[in-house]
Amino acid sequence: MLNGIFRKPRYAQIKGRKDENVDNKPKIPAGMWIKCKACKGSIYHQDIKKNHGICPTCNYHFPLAARSRIHQILDRGSWKELDKDMESVNPLGFDSYNRKLEKAKDISKQNEAVLTGVGKINKIKLVIGVMDSRFMMGSMGSVVGEKISRAIEYATEHRLPLILFTASGGARMQEGIFSLMQMAKTSAALARHDDNGLLYITVLTNPTTGGVTASFAMLGDIIIAEPGALVGFAGPRVIEQTIKQKLPRGFQQSEFLQEHGMIDMIVERRELRDKLSSLLLLHQPKEGDIDV
Amino acid sequence: MSRSSAWETVSIARRQDRPNAYYYINEIFDDFIELRGDRSFADDRAIIGGIARLDGIPVTVIGQNKGMDTKENIANNFAMPNPEGYRKALRLMKQAEKFKRPVICLIDTPGAYCGLGAEERGQGQAIARNLLEMSRLKTPIISGVIGEGGSGGALALGVADRIFMQENTIYSILSPEGFASILWKDSSMAPQAAEVMKITAKDLYNFNIIDRIIKEPIGGASENPKEAARLLEVYLKEEIIGLIQSPISEILKNRYNKFRKLGEFM
Ligand SMILES: [Zn+2]
């Protein structure tokens, strides 16, 4: 059935665009028909949405908006956002950074590249942070570092488990050294959460690279990745330039990381909530547990 | 401010004849005994480390070590560590913690190595683990840049109680060339990038990211390595005395706050 739907759109997409130009109609949202990166097919965006943001044809996991992720993972109505209004400044006075921030806010309808908050999965309370690659490629600047650090500290203070969904192209170049220091800040906050015997799970989504990989992404007690996600420290292009050869197929994908012992498991998006729920349940403090 | 002052600093910081970590270790410390290997894969020559005395006090000293000539540079991978280098460093730090020795880290790297093997063996994980463990290491840590402090590869030795930069060194999120090529699609604009990135010792001191700028001889450390070492030695001896007299709980709390407050937002 999905294949049937799938054929028509190609044609309709072209027609739709022409109409738009000729008639000067209200702009059809560019995301109405989406081209799948993996199978190259065009898919009606509602079909992807209904399917948890997964290509119905080839199972490619599209990057997910942070709010959609939260909607998929948390119990309905349990989400309470923290530090919602925190915004970036331009600490180096870098030309064009303000403009880029405005554009990113416009596209993503959120203030920064991560949303943090508290919520529940099958009634178990937790702190959650979800990065959004639509916001300047999910790059980590001061706000991302600060929101994540505050979320971690909140979890430590309230003795809650923590789940972070990562999606990042790496550093927020425009914030220079401040961006770099967020790696140390978030990792230090995680050390305290760890010292308190609390559970930290990371879910690596496509793509997770650079400073995020080299800090909180790889520090989970349990590290999960979505299928086919690109995860690495250096980006593929940088590596190719360094070693002056083509990278092998599948290099730095979830399956590659699992093979090399870097992650615990690969979990399909539609099974994530259940898996997280089971893991949280196994780490629930038992009645009469002594608080150390 | 002169147009290319930051770029001049980059050039001095990268001079082939700039004293390297090995030079400073031998000049400043007594009885250095090198300890090798990460105990799981290899001994990465990009990072050296061991035990030594500073002013009579046993310390663990670790440094990213560029070569003093091309042959040595190739052997040391131009001080671009692989994961095993960071894991060796962490092993030596945990050992220092056990034996209550302060740790001194000398940073000098263009960045962590971006190679196939580095990715296969978890470069990101190795750096992340160092950041986390250094933040809670129960012994004083002094870190500083003696040449180039390139990105996460530098920070992985940089979570410390006291952080210094020598006068003509740089510390940055990535190289000015990389910055120029990513943001302006033109790596030849590196000199301009060096300026806007704010990567000199003075910049980082003004940002409150480092605690001290260590003077260098006129023209840079390469012009008079012995004098450069002496100036660094004075600083290290002064800081270590203060640190070993402070209670560790106090040190850890201050170390946490030192990094916790970094960042600009509204
Ligand atoms: Zn597909």
mmCIF file of N, CA and C in Angstrom, chain B residues 41-109:
data_model
loop_
_atom_site.group_PDB
_atom_site.id
_atom_site.type_symbol
_atom_site.label_atom_id
_atom_site.label_comp_id
_atom_site.label_asym_id
_atom_site.label_seq_id
_atom_site.Cartn_x
_atom_site.Cartn_y
_atom_site.Cartn_z
ATOM 1 N N PHE B 41 46.028 -1.302 24.162
ATOM 2 C CA PHE B 41 46.273 -1.363 22.726
ATOM 3 C C PHE B 41 47.705 -1.025 22.324
ATOM 4 N N ALA B 42 48.212 0.124 22.773
ATOM 5 C CA ALA B 42 49.514 0.562 22.266
ATOM 6 C C ALA B 42 50.133 1.639 23.148
ATOM 7 N N ASP B 43 51.348 1.995 22.811
ATOM 8 C CA ASP B 43 51.957 3.167 23.426
ATOM 9 C C ASP B 43 51.982 4.275 22.382
ATOM 10 N N ASP B 44 51.183 5.296 22.611
ATOM 11 C CA ASP B 44 51.051 6.397 21.668
ATOM 12 C C ASP B 44 52.150 7.413 21.950
ATOM 13 N N ARG B 45 53.032 7.601 20.984
ATOM 14 C CA ARG B 45 54.148 8.530 21.197
ATOM 15 C C ARG B 45 53.724 10.000 21.113
ATOM 16 N N ALA B 46 52.488 10.258 20.706
ATOM 17 C CA ALA B 46 52.024 11.651 20.670
ATOM 18 C C ALA B 46 51.881 12.217 22.082
ATOM 19 N N ILE B 47 51.714 11.319 23.055
ATOM 20 C CA ILE B 47 51.632 11.746 24.458
ATOM 21 C C ILE B 47 52.668 10.970 25.254
ATOM 22 N N ILE B 48 53.478 11.701 26.016
ATOM 23 C CA ILE B 48 54.430 11.024 26.904
ATOM 24 C C ILE B 48 54.057 11.352 28.350
ATOM 25 N N GLY B 49 54.476 10.492 29.245
ATOM 26 C CA GLY B 49 54.163 10.755 30.640
ATOM 27 C C GLY B 49 55.015 9.911 31.564
ATOM 28 N N GLY B 50 55.004 10.299 32.834
ATOM 29 C CA GLY B 50 55.766 9.531 33.805
ATOM 30 C C GLY B 50 55.790 10.218 35.157
ATOM 31 N N ILE B 51 56.730 9.744 35.991
ATOM 32 C CA ILE B 51 56.864 10.299 37.334
ATOM 33 C C ILE B 51 58.146 11.121 37.388
ATOM 34 N N ALA B 52 58.117 12.168 38.174
ATOM 35 C CA ALA B 52 59.312 13.005 38.320
ATOM 36 C C ALA B 52 59.185 13.796 39.612
ATOM 37 N N ARG B 53 60.197 14.584 39.896
ATOM 38 C CA ARG B 53 60.109 15.494 41.037
ATOM 39 C C ARG B 53 60.087 16.933 40.558
ATOM 40 N N LEU B 54 59.243 17.718 41.240
ATOM 41 C CA LEU B 54 59.243 19.154 41.008
ATOM 42 C C LEU B 54 59.523 19.786 42.361
ATOM 43 N N ASP B 55 60.670 20.441 42.452
ATOM 44 C CA ASP B 55 61.038 21.052 43.733
ATOM 45 C C ASP B 55 61.039 19.993 44.847
ATOM 46 N N GLY B 56 61.441 18.789 44.503
ATOM 47 C CA GLY B 56 61.485 17.712 45.490
ATOM 48 C C GLY B 56 60.186 16.952 45.651
ATOM 49 N N ILE B 57 59.097 17.483 45.137
ATOM 50 C CA ILE B 57 57.784 16.847 45.298
ATOM 51 C C ILE B 57 57.536 15.854 44.157
ATOM 52 N N PRO B 58 57.202 14.584 44.496
ATOM 53 C CA PRO B 58 56.876 13.638 43.418
ATOM 54 C C PRO B 58 55.591 14.062 42.703
ATOM 55 N N VAL B 59 55.659 14.099 41.388
ATOM 56 C CA VAL B 59 54.495 14.477 40.581
ATOM 57 C C VAL B 59 54.379 13.530 39.388
ATOM 58 N N THR B 60 53.182 13.524 38.801
ATOM 59 C CA THR B 60 53.012 12.852 37.511
ATOM 60 C C THR B 60 52.978 13.938 36.454
ATOM 61 N N VAL B 61 53.807 13.772 35.441
ATOM 62 C CA VAL B 61 53.826 14.780 34.376
ATOM 63 C C VAL B 61 53.490 14.108 33.047
ATOM 64 N N ILE B 62 52.610 14.785 32.296
ATOM 65 C CA ILE B 62 52.103 14.235 31.038
ATOM 66 C C ILE B 62 52.166 15.342 29.998
ATOM 67 N N GLY B 63 52.597 15.011 28.782
ATOM 68 C CA GLY B 63 52.658 16.065 27.776
ATOM 69 C C GLY B 63 52.439 15.561 26.368
ATOM 70 N N GLN B 64 51.779 16.384 25.576
ATOM 71 C CA GLN B 64 51.694 16.089 24.143
ATOM 72 C C GLN B 64 53.004 16.534 23.535
ATOM 73 N N ASN B 65 53.621 15.627 22.806
ATOM 74 C CA ASN B 65 55.020 15.825 22.452
ATOM 75 C C ASN B 65 55.266 15.879 20.954
ATOM 76 N N LYS B 66 55.392 17.091 20.429
ATOM 77 C CA LYS B 66 55.789 17.234 19.021
ATOM 78 C C LYS B 66 57.240 16.816 18.871
ATOM 79 N N GLY B 67 57.630 16.466 17.663
ATOM 80 C CA GLY B 67 59.034 16.126 17.426
ATOM 81 C C GLY B 67 59.842 17.379 17.176
ATOM 82 N N MET B 68 61.140 17.301 17.447
ATOM 83 C CA MET B 68 61.996 18.457 17.194
ATOM 84 C C MET B 68 62.536 18.456 15.761
ATOM 85 N N ASP B 69 62.334 17.347 15.049
ATOM 86 C CA ASP B 69 62.660 17.315 13.615
ATOM 87 C C ASP B 69 61.606 16.469 12.899
ATOM 88 N N THR B 70 61.708 16.395 11.588
ATOM 89 C CA THR B 70 60.663 15.719 10.808
ATOM 90 C C THR B 70 60.529 14.249 11.191
ATOM 91 N N LYS B 71 61.672 13.604 11.364
ATOM 92 C CA LYS B 71 61.648 12.176 11.663
ATOM 93 C C LYS B 71 60.915 11.925 12.987
ATOM 94 N N GLU B 72 61.276 12.723 13.985
ATOM 95 C CA GLU B 72 60.645 12.569 15.294
ATOM 96 C C GLU B 72 59.159 12.954 15.225
ATOM 97 N N ASN B 73 58.869 13.958 14.424
ATOM 98 C CA ASN B 73 57.484 14.393 14.284
ATOM 99 C C ASN B 73 56.611 13.293 13.684
ATOM 100 N N ILE B 74 57.168 12.573 12.723
ATOM 101 C CA ILE B 74 56.412 11.472 12.124
ATOM 102 C C ILE B 74 56.196 10.372 13.161
ATOM 103 N N ALA B 75 57.258 10.067 13.916
ATOM 104 C CA ALA B 75 57.142 9.039 14.969
ATOM 105 C C ALA B 75 56.092 9.436 16.005
ATOM 106 N N ASN B 76 56.010 10.727 16.281
ATOM 107 C CA ASN B 76 55.058 11.206 17.301
ATOM 108 C C ASN B 76 53.719 11.634 16.700
ATOM 109 N N ASN B 77 53.534 11.344 15.420
ATOM 110 C CA ASN B 77 52.302 11.716 14.721
ATOM 111 C C ASN B 77 51.982 13.208 14.899
ATOM 112 N N PHE B 78 53.017 14.035 14.888
ATOM 113 C CA PHE B 78 52.866 15.484 15.034
ATOM 114 C C PHE B 78 52.065 15.864 16.285
ATOM 115 N N ALA B 79 52.206 15.010 17.304
ATOM 116 C CA ALA B 79 51.491 15.218 18.588
ATOM 117 C C ALA B 79 49.980 15.223 18.430
ATOM 118 N N MET B 80 49.506 14.480 17.444
ATOM 119 C CA MET B 80 48.049 14.299 17.322
ATOM 120 C C MET B 80 47.708 12.929 17.890
ATOM 121 N N PRO B 81 47.203 12.891 19.116
ATOM 122 C CA PRO B 81 47.027 11.603 19.791
ATOM 123 C C PRO B 81 45.913 10.749 19.193
ATOM 124 N N ASN B 82 46.102 9.461 19.317
ATOM 125 C CA ASN B 82 45.053 8.490 19.071
ATOM 126 C C ASN B 82 44.392 8.192 20.423
ATOM 127 N N PRO B 83 43.297 7.426 20.408
ATOM 128 C CA PRO B 83 42.617 7.162 21.689
ATOM 129 C C PRO B 83 43.555 6.566 22.743
ATOM 130 N N GLU B 84 44.473 5.728 22.325
ATOM 131 C CA GLU B 84 45.371 5.087 23.299
ATOM 132 C C GLU B 84 46.264 6.106 24.009
ATOM 133 N N GLY B 85 46.531 7.232 23.355
ATOM 134 C CA GLY B 85 47.290 8.299 24.011
ATOM 135 C C GLY B 85 46.511 8.886 25.173
ATOM 136 N N TYR B 86 45.215 9.148 24.916
ATOM 137 C CA TYR B 86 44.378 9.698 25.986
ATOM 138 C C TYR B 86 44.169 8.679 27.095
ATOM 139 N N ARG B 87 44.099 7.406 26.691
ATOM 140 C CA ARG B 87 43.901 6.358 27.710
ATOM 141 C C ARG B 87 45.165 6.162 28.544
ATOM 142 N N LYS B 88 46.310 6.307 27.932
ATOM 143 C CA LYS B 88 47.554 6.274 28.711
ATOM 144 C C LYS B 88 47.580 7.435 29.703
ATOM 145 N N ALA B 89 47.230 8.612 29.215
ATOM 146 C CA ALA B 89 47.220 9.790 30.087
ATOM 147 C C ALA B 89 46.293 9.556 31.278
ATOM 148 N N LEU B 90 45.125 8.998 31.005
ATOM 149 C CA LEU B 90 44.169 8.756 32.091
ATOM 150 C C LEU B 90 44.706 7.705 33.070
ATOM 151 N N ARG B 91 45.334 6.683 32.531
ATOM 152 C CA ARG B 91 45.932 5.666 33.406
ATOM 153 C C ARG B 91 46.947 6.302 34.356
ATOM 154 N N LEU B 92 47.760 7.175 33.821
ATOM 155 C CA LEU B 92 48.780 7.819 34.660
ATOM 156 C C LEU B 92 48.147 8.782 35.673
ATOM 157 N N MET B 93 47.055 9.391 35.288
ATOM 158 C CA MET B 93 46.376 10.293 36.231
ATOM 159 C C MET B 93 45.740 9.508 37.379
ATOM 160 N N LYS B 94 45.110 8.383 37.039
ATOM 161 C CA LYS B 94 44.506 7.562 38.095
ATOM 162 C C LYS B 94 45.592 7.016 39.031
ATOM 163 N N GLN B 95 46.736 6.711 38.460
ATOM 164 C CA GLN B 95 47.865 6.267 39.270
ATOM 165 C C GLN B 95 48.338 7.393 40.191
ATOM 166 N N ALA B 96 48.377 8.592 39.665
ATOM 167 C CA ALA B 96 48.765 9.753 40.477
ATOM 168 C C ALA B 96 47.796 9.945 41.646
ATOM 169 N N GLU B 97 46.515 9.758 41.350
ATOM 170 C CA GLU B 97 45.491 9.880 42.385
ATOM 171 C C GLU B 97 45.744 8.859 43.492
ATOM 172 N N LYS B 98 46.023 7.638 43.093
ATOM 173 C CA LYS B 98 46.276 6.575 44.066
ATOM 174 C C LYS B 98 47.450 6.931 44.978
ATOM 175 N N PHE B 99 48.511 7.435 44.387
ATOM 176 C CA PHE B 99 49.712 7.712 45.178
ATOM 177 C C PHE B 99 49.801 9.174 45.628
ATOM 178 N N LYS B 100 48.673 9.865 45.487
ATOM 179 C CA LYS B 100 48.563 11.245 45.966
ATOM 180 C C LYS B 100 49.649 12.159 45.417
ATOM 181 N N ARG B 101 49.901 12.007 44.128
ATOM 182 C CA ARG B 101 50.837 12.900 43.459
ATOM 183 C C ARG B 101 50.045 13.929 42.657
ATOM 184 N N PRO B 102 50.440 15.181 42.703
ATOM 185 C CA PRO B 102 49.820 16.162 41.802
ATOM 186 C C PRO B 102 50.129 15.801 40.344
ATOM 187 N N VAL B 103 49.262 16.279 39.446
ATOM 188 C CA VAL B 103 49.430 16.017 38.015
ATOM 189 C C VAL B 103 49.722 17.321 37.292
ATOM 190 N N ILE B 104 50.687 17.262 36.387
ATOM 191 C CA ILE B 104 50.979 18.427 35.551
ATOM 192 C C ILE B 104 50.869 18.008 34.093
ATOM 193 N N CYS B 105 50.039 18.726 33.325
ATOM 194 C CA CYS B 105 49.840 18.394 31.912
ATOM 195 C C CYS B 105 50.324 19.531 31.020
ATOM 196 N N LEU B 106 51.127 19.171 30.029
ATOM 197 C CA LEU B 106 51.618 20.148 29.065
ATOM 198 C C LEU B 106 50.925 19.890 27.731
ATOM 199 N N ILE B 107 50.152 20.871 27.286
ATOM 200 C CA ILE B 107 49.324 20.714 26.080
ATOM 201 C C ILE B 107 50.046 21.290 24.869
ATOM 202 N N ASP B 108 50.123 20.497 23.816
ATOM 203 C CA ASP B 108 50.730 20.974 22.572
ATOM 204 C C ASP B 108 50.309 20.066 21.429
ATOM 205 N N THR B 109 49.140 20.323 20.881
ATOM 206 C CA THR B 109 48.637 19.468 19.803
ATOM 207 C C THR B 109 47.802 20.277 18.816
#
